[in-house]
Coordinates of N, CA, C and O and ligand atoms in Angstrom, one line a residue:
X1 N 0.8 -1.2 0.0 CA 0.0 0.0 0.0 C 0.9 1.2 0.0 O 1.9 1.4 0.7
X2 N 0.4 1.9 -0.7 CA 1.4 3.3 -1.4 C 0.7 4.7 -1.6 O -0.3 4.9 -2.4
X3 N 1.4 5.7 -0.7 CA 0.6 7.1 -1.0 C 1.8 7.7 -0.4 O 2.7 7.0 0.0
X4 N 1.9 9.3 -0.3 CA 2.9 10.0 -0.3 C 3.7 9.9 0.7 O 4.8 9.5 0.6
X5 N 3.1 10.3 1.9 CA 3.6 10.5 3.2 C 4.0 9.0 4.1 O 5.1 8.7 4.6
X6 N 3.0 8.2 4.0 CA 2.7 6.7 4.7 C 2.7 7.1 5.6 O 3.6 6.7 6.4
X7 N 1.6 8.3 6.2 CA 0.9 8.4 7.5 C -0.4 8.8 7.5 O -0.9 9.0 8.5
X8 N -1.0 8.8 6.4 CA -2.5 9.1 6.6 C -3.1 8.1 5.6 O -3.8 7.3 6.3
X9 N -3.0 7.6 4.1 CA -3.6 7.1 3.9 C -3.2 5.4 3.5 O -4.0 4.5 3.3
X10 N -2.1 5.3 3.4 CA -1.7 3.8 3.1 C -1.5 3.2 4.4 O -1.8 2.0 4.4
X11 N -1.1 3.6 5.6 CA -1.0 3.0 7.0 C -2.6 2.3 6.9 O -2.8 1.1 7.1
X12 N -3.8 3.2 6.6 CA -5.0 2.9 6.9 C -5.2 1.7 5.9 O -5.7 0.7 6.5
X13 N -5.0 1.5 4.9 CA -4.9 0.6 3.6 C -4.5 -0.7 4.6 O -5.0 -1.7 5.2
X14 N -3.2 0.1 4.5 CA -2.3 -1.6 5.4 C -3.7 -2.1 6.6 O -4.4 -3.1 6.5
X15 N -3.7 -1.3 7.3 CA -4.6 -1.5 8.3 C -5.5 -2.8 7.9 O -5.3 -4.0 7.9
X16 N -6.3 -2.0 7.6 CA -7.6 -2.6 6.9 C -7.5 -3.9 6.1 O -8.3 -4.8 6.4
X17 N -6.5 -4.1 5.2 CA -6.7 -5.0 4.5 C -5.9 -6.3 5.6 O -6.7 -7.2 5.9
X18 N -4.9 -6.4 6.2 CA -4.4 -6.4 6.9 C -5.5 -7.6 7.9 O -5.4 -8.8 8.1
X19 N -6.3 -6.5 8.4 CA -7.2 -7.0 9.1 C -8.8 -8.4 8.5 O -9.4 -9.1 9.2
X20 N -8.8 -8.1 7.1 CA -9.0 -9.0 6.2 C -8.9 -10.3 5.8 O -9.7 -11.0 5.4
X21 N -7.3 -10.5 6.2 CA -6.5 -11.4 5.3 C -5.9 -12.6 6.3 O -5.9 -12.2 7.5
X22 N -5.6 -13.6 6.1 CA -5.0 -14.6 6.9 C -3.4 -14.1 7.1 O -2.7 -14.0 6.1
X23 N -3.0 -13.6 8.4 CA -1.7 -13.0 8.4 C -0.6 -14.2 8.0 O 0.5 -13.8 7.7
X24 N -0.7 -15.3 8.0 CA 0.5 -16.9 7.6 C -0.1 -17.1 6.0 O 0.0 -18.1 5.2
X25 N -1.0 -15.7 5.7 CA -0.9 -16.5 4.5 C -0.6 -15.3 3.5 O -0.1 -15.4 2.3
X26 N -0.8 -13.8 4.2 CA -0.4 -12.8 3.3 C 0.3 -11.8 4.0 O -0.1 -11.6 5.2
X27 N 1.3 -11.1 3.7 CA 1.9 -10.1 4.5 C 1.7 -8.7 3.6 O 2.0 -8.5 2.4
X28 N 1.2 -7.7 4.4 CA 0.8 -6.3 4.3 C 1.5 -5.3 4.6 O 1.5 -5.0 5.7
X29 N 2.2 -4.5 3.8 CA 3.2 -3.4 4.1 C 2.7 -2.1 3.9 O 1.6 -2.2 3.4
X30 N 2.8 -1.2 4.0 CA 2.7 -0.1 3.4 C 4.2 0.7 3.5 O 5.2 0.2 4.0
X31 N 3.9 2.3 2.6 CA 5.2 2.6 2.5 C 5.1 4.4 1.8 O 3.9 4.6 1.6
X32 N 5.6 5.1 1.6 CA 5.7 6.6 0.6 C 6.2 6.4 -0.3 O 6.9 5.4 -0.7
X33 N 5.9 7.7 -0.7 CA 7.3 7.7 -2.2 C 8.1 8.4 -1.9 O 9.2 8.5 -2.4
X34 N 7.4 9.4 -0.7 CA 8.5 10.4 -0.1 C 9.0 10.3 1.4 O 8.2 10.0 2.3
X35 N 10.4 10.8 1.7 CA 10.5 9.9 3.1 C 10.7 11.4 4.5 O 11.5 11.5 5.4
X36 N 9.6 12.3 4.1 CA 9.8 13.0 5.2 C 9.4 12.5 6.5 O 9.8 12.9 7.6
X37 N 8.4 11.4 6.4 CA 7.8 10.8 7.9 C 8.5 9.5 8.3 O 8.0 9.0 9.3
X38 N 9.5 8.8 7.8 CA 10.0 7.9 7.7 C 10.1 7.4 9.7 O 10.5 8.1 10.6
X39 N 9.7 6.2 9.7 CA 10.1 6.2 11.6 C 9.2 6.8 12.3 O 9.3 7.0 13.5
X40 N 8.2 7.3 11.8 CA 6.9 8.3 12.3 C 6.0 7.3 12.7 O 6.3 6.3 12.1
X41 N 5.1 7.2 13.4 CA 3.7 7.3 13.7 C 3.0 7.1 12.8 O 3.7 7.2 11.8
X42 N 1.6 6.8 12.4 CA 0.1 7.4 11.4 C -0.1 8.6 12.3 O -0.2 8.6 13.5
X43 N 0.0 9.8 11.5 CA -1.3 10.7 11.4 C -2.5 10.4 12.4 O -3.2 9.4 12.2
X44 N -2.8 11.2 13.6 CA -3.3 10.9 14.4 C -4.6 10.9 14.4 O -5.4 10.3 15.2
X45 N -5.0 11.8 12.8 CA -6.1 11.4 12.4 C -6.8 10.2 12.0 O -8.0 9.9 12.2
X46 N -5.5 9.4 11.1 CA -5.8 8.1 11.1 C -6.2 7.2 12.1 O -7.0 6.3 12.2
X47 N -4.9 7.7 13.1 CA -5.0 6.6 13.9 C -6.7 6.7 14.5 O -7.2 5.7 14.8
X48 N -7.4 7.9 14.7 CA -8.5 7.9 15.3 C -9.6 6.9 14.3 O -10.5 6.2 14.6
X49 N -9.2 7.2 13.3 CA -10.7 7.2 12.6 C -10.6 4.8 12.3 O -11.4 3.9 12.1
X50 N -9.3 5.1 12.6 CA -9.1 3.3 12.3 C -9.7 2.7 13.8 O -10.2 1.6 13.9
X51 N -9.6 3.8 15.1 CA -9.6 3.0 16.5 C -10.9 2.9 16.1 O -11.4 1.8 16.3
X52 N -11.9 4.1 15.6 CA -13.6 4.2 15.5 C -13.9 2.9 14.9 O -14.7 2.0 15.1
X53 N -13.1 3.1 14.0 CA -13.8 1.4 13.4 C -13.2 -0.2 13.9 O -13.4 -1.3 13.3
X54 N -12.6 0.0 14.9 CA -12.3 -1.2 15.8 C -10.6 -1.3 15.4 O -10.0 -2.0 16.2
X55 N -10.0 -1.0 14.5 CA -8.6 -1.0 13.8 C -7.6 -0.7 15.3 O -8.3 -1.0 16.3
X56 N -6.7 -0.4 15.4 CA -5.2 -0.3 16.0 C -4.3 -0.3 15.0 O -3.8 -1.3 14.7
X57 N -4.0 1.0 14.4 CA -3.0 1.2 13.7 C -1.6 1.6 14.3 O -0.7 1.8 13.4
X58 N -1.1 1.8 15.7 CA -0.4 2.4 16.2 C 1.0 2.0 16.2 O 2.0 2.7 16.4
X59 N 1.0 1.1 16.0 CA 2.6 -0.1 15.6 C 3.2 0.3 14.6 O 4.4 0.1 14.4
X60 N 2.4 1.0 13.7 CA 2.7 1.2 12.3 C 3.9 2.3 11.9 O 3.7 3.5 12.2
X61 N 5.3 1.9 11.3 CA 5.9 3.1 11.3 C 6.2 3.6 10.1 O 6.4 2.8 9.2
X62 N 6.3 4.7 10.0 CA 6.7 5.4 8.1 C 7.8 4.6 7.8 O 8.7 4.3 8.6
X63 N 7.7 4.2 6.5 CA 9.1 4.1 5.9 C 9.0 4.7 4.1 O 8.0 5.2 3.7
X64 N 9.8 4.5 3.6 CA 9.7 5.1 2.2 C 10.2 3.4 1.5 O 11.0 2.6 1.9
X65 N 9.3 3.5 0.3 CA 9.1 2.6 -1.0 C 10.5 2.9 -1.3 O 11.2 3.9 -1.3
X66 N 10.7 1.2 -1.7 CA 11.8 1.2 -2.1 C 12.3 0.2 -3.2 O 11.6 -0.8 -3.1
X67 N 13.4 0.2 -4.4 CA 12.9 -0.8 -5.8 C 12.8 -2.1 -5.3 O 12.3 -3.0 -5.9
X68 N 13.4 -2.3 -4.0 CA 13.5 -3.7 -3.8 C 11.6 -4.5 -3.2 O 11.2 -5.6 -2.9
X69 N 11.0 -3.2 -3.3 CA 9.9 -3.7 -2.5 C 8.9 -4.5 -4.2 O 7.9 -5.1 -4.2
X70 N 9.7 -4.1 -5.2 CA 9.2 -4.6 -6.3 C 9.4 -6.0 -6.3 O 8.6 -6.7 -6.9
X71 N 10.2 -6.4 -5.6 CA 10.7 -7.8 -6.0 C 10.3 -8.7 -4.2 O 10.2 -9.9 -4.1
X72 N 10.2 -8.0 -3.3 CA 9.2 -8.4 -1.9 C 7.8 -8.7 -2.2 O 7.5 -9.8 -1.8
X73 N 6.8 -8.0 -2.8 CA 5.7 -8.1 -3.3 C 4.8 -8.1 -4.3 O 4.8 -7.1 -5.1
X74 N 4.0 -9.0 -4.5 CA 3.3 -9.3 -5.7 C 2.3 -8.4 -5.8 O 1.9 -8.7 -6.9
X75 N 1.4 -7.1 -5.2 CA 0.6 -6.7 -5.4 C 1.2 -5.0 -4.9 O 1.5 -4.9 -3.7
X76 N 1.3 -4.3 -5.4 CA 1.2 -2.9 -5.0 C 0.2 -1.9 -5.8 O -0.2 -1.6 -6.9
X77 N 0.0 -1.6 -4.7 CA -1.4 -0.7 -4.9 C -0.9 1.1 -4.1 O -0.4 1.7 -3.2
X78 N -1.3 1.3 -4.9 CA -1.2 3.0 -4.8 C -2.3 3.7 -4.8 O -3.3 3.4 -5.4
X79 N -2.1 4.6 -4.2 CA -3.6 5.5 -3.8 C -3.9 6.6 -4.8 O -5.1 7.0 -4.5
X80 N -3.4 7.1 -5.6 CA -3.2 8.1 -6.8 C -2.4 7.9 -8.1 O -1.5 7.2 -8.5
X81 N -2.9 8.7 -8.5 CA -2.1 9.3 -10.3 C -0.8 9.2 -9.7 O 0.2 8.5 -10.0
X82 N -0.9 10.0 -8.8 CA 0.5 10.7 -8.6 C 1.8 9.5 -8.2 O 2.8 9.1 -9.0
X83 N 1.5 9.2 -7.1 CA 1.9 7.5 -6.3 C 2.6 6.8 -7.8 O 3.7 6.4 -8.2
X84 N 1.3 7.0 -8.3 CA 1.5 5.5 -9.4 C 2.5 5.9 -10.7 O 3.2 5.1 -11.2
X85 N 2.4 7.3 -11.0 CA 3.6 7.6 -11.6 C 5.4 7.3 -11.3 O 6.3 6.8 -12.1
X86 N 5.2 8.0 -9.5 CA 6.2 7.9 -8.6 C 6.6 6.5 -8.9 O 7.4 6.4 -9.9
X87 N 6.3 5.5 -8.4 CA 6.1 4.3 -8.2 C 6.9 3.6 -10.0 O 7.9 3.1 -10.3
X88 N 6.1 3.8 -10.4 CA 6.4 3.0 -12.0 C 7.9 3.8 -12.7 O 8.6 3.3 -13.6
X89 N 8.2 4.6 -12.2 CA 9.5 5.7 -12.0 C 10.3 4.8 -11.8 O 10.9 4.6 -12.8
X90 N 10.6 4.0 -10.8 CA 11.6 3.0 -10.0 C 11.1 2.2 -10.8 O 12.1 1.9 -11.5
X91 N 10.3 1.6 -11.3 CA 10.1 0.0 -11.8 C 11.2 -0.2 -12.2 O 11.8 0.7 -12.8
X92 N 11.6 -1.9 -11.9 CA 13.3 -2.0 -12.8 C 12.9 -2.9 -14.1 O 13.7 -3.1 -15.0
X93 N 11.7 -3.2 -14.2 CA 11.1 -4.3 -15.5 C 9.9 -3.6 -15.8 O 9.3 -2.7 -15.1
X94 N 9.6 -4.4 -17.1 CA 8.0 -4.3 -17.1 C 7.4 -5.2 -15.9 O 6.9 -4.7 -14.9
X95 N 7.5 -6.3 -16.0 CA 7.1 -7.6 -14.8 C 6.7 -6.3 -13.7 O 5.5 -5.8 -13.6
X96 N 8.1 -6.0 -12.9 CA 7.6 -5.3 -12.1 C 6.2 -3.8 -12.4 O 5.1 -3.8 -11.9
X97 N 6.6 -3.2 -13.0 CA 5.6 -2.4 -13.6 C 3.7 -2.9 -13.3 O 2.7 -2.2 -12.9
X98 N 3.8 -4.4 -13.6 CA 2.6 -4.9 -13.8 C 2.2 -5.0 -12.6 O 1.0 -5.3 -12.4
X99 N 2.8 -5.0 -11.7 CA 2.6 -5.2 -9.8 C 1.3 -3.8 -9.5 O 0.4 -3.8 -8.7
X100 N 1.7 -3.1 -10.3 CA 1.0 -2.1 -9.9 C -0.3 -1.5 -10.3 O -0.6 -1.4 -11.4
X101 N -0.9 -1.0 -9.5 CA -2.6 -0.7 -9.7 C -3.2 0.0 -8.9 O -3.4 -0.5 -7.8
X102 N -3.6 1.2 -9.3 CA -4.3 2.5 -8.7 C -5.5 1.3 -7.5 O -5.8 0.1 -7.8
X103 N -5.8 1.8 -6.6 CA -6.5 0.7 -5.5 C -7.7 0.6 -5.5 O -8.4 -0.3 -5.1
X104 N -8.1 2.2 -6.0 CA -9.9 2.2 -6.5 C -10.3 1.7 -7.6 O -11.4 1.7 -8.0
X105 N -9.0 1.2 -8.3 CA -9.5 0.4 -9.5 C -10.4 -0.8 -9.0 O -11.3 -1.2 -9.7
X106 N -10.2 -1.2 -8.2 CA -11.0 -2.5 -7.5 C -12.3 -2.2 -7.4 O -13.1 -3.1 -7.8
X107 N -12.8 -1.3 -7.1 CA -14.0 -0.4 -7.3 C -14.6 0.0 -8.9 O -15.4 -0.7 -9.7
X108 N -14.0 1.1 -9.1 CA -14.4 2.0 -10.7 C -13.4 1.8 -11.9 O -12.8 2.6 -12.6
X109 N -13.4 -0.1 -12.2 CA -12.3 -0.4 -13.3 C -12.0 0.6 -14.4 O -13.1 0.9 -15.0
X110 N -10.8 1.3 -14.8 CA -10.6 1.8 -16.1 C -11.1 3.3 -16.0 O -11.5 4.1 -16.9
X111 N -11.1 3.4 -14.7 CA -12.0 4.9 -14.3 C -10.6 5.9 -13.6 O -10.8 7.2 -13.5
X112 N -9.6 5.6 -13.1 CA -8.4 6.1 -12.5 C -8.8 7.1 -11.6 O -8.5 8.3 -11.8
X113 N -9.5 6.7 -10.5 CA -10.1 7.3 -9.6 C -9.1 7.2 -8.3 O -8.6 6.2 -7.7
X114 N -8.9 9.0 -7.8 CA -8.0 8.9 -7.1 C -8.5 8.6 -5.4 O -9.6 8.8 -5.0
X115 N -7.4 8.1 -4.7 CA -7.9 8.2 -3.0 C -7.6 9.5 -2.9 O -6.4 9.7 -2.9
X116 N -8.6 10.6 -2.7 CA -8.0 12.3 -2.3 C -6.7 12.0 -0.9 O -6.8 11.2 0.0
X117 N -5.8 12.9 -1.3 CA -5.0 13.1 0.2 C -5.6 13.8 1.1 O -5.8 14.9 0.8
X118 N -5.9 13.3 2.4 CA -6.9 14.2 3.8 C -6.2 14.7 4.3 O -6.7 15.3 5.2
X119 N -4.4 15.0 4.0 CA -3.6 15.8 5.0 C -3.8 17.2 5.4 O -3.6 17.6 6.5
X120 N -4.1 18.0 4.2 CA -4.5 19.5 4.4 C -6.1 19.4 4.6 O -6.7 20.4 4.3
X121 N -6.7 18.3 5.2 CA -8.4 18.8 4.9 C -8.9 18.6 6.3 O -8.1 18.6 7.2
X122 N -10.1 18.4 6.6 CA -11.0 18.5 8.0 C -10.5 16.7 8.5 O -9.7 16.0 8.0
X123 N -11.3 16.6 9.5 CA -11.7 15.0 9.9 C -12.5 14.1 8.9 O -12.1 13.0 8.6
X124 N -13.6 14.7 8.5 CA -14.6 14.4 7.8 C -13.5 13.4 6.2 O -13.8 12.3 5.7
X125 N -12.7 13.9 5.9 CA -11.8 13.4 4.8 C -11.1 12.4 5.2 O -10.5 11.9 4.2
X126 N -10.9 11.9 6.0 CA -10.5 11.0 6.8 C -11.8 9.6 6.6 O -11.7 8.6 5.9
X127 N -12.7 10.0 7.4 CA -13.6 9.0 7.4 C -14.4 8.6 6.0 O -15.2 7.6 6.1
X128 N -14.3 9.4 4.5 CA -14.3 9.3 3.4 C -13.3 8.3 3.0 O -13.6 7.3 2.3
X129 N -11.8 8.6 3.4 CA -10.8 7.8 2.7 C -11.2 6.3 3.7 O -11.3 5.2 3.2
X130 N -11.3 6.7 4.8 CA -11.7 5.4 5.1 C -12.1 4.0 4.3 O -11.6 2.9 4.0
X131 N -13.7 5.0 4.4 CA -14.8 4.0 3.3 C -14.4 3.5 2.4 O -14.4 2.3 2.2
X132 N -13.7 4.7 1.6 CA -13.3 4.2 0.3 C -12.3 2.7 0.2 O -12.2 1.7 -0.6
X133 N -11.6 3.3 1.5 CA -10.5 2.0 1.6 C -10.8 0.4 2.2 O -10.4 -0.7 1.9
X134 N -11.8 0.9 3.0 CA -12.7 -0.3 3.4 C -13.8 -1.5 2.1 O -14.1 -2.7 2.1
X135 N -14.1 -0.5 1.2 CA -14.5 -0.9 -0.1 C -13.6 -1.9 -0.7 O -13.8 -3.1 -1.0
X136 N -12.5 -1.2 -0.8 CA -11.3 -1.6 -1.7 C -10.8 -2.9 -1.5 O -10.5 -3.8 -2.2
X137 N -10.6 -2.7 0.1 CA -9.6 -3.8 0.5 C -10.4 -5.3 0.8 O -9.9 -6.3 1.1
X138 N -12.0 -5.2 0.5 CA -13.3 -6.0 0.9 C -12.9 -6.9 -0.6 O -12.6 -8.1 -0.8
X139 N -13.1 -6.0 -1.3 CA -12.5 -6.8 -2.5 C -11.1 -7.3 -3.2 O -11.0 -8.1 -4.1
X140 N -10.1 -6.8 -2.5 CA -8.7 -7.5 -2.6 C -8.9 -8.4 -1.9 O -9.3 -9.3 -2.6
X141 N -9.0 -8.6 -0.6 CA -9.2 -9.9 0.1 C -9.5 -10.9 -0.3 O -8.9 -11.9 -0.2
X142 N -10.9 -10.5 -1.0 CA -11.7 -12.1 -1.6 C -10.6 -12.4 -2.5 O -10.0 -13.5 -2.3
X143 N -10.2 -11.4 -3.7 CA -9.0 -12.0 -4.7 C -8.0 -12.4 -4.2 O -7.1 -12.8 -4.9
X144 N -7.7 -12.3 -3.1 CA -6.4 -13.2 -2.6 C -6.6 -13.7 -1.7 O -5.7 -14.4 -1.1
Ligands
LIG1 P1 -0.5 10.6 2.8 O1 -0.7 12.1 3.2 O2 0.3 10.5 1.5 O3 -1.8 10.0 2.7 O4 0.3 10.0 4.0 C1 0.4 13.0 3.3 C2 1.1 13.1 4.4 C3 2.1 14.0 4.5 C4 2.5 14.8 3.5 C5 1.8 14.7 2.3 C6 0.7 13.8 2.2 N1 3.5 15.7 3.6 O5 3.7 16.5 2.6 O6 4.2 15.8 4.6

């Protein structure tokens, strides 16, 4: 799971799906493209809006994406245009390249619909990216 910071909205991704998945049978990372929070916390907004929905994100610490995580994971999912640009930037193959997929595609196929970033916005944007991610990760699960 991939968005800029990896404190507001891919920690919650990781979270969520995370919480989905048989942990001995899938491992859940998240990460940035940029490493100003690196070793940080979630976003305390996150962390609120994941405890409301029964989650514990608190363990969770920044780190920044890195090419080797191309070759760690079979699925990366990015929360934006932007991400997924960043992201396909480092790709060292096409192979790798193909790992990757905007996350609301799971939702609005072929629609490139972004997860908004909540960092500059209210609470309320928080509990939106939520949903959306709760959607998302409902349906990665069953496919894996
Ligand atoms: P995120 O949000 O990508 O969902 O973690 C952001 C967090 C921090 C910054 C940007 C986006 N920042 O510029 O520090």
């Amino acid at each position: 799971m991939v968005c800029l910071g990896n404190i507001c909205r891919s920690p919650l991704a990781e979270g969520i799906l995370r919480s989905k998945v048989n942990s001995n049978e899938v491992e859940v990372r998240s990460a940035g493209t940029g490493g100003w929070h690196v070793g940080e916390q979630p976003d305390p907004r996150s962390i609120a809006v994941a405890k409301k929905n029964g989650l514990d994100i608190t363990d969770q610490r920044g780190r920044q994406f890195k090419v080797s995580d191309f070759d760690a994971f079979d699925h990366i999912f990015v929360m934006d245009a932007s991400n997924k640009s960043d992201v396909l930037a480092m790709a060292p193959s096409e192979e790798a390249k193909e790992k990757v997929q905007m996350i609301l595609e799971e939702l609005f196929p072929e629609e490139h619909v972004d997860v908004p970033d909540p960092y500059y916005g209210g609470d309320r944007g928080f509990d939106q990216v939520y949903d959306m991610l709760e959607k998302a990760c409902t349906k990665i699960a069953a496919r894996l």
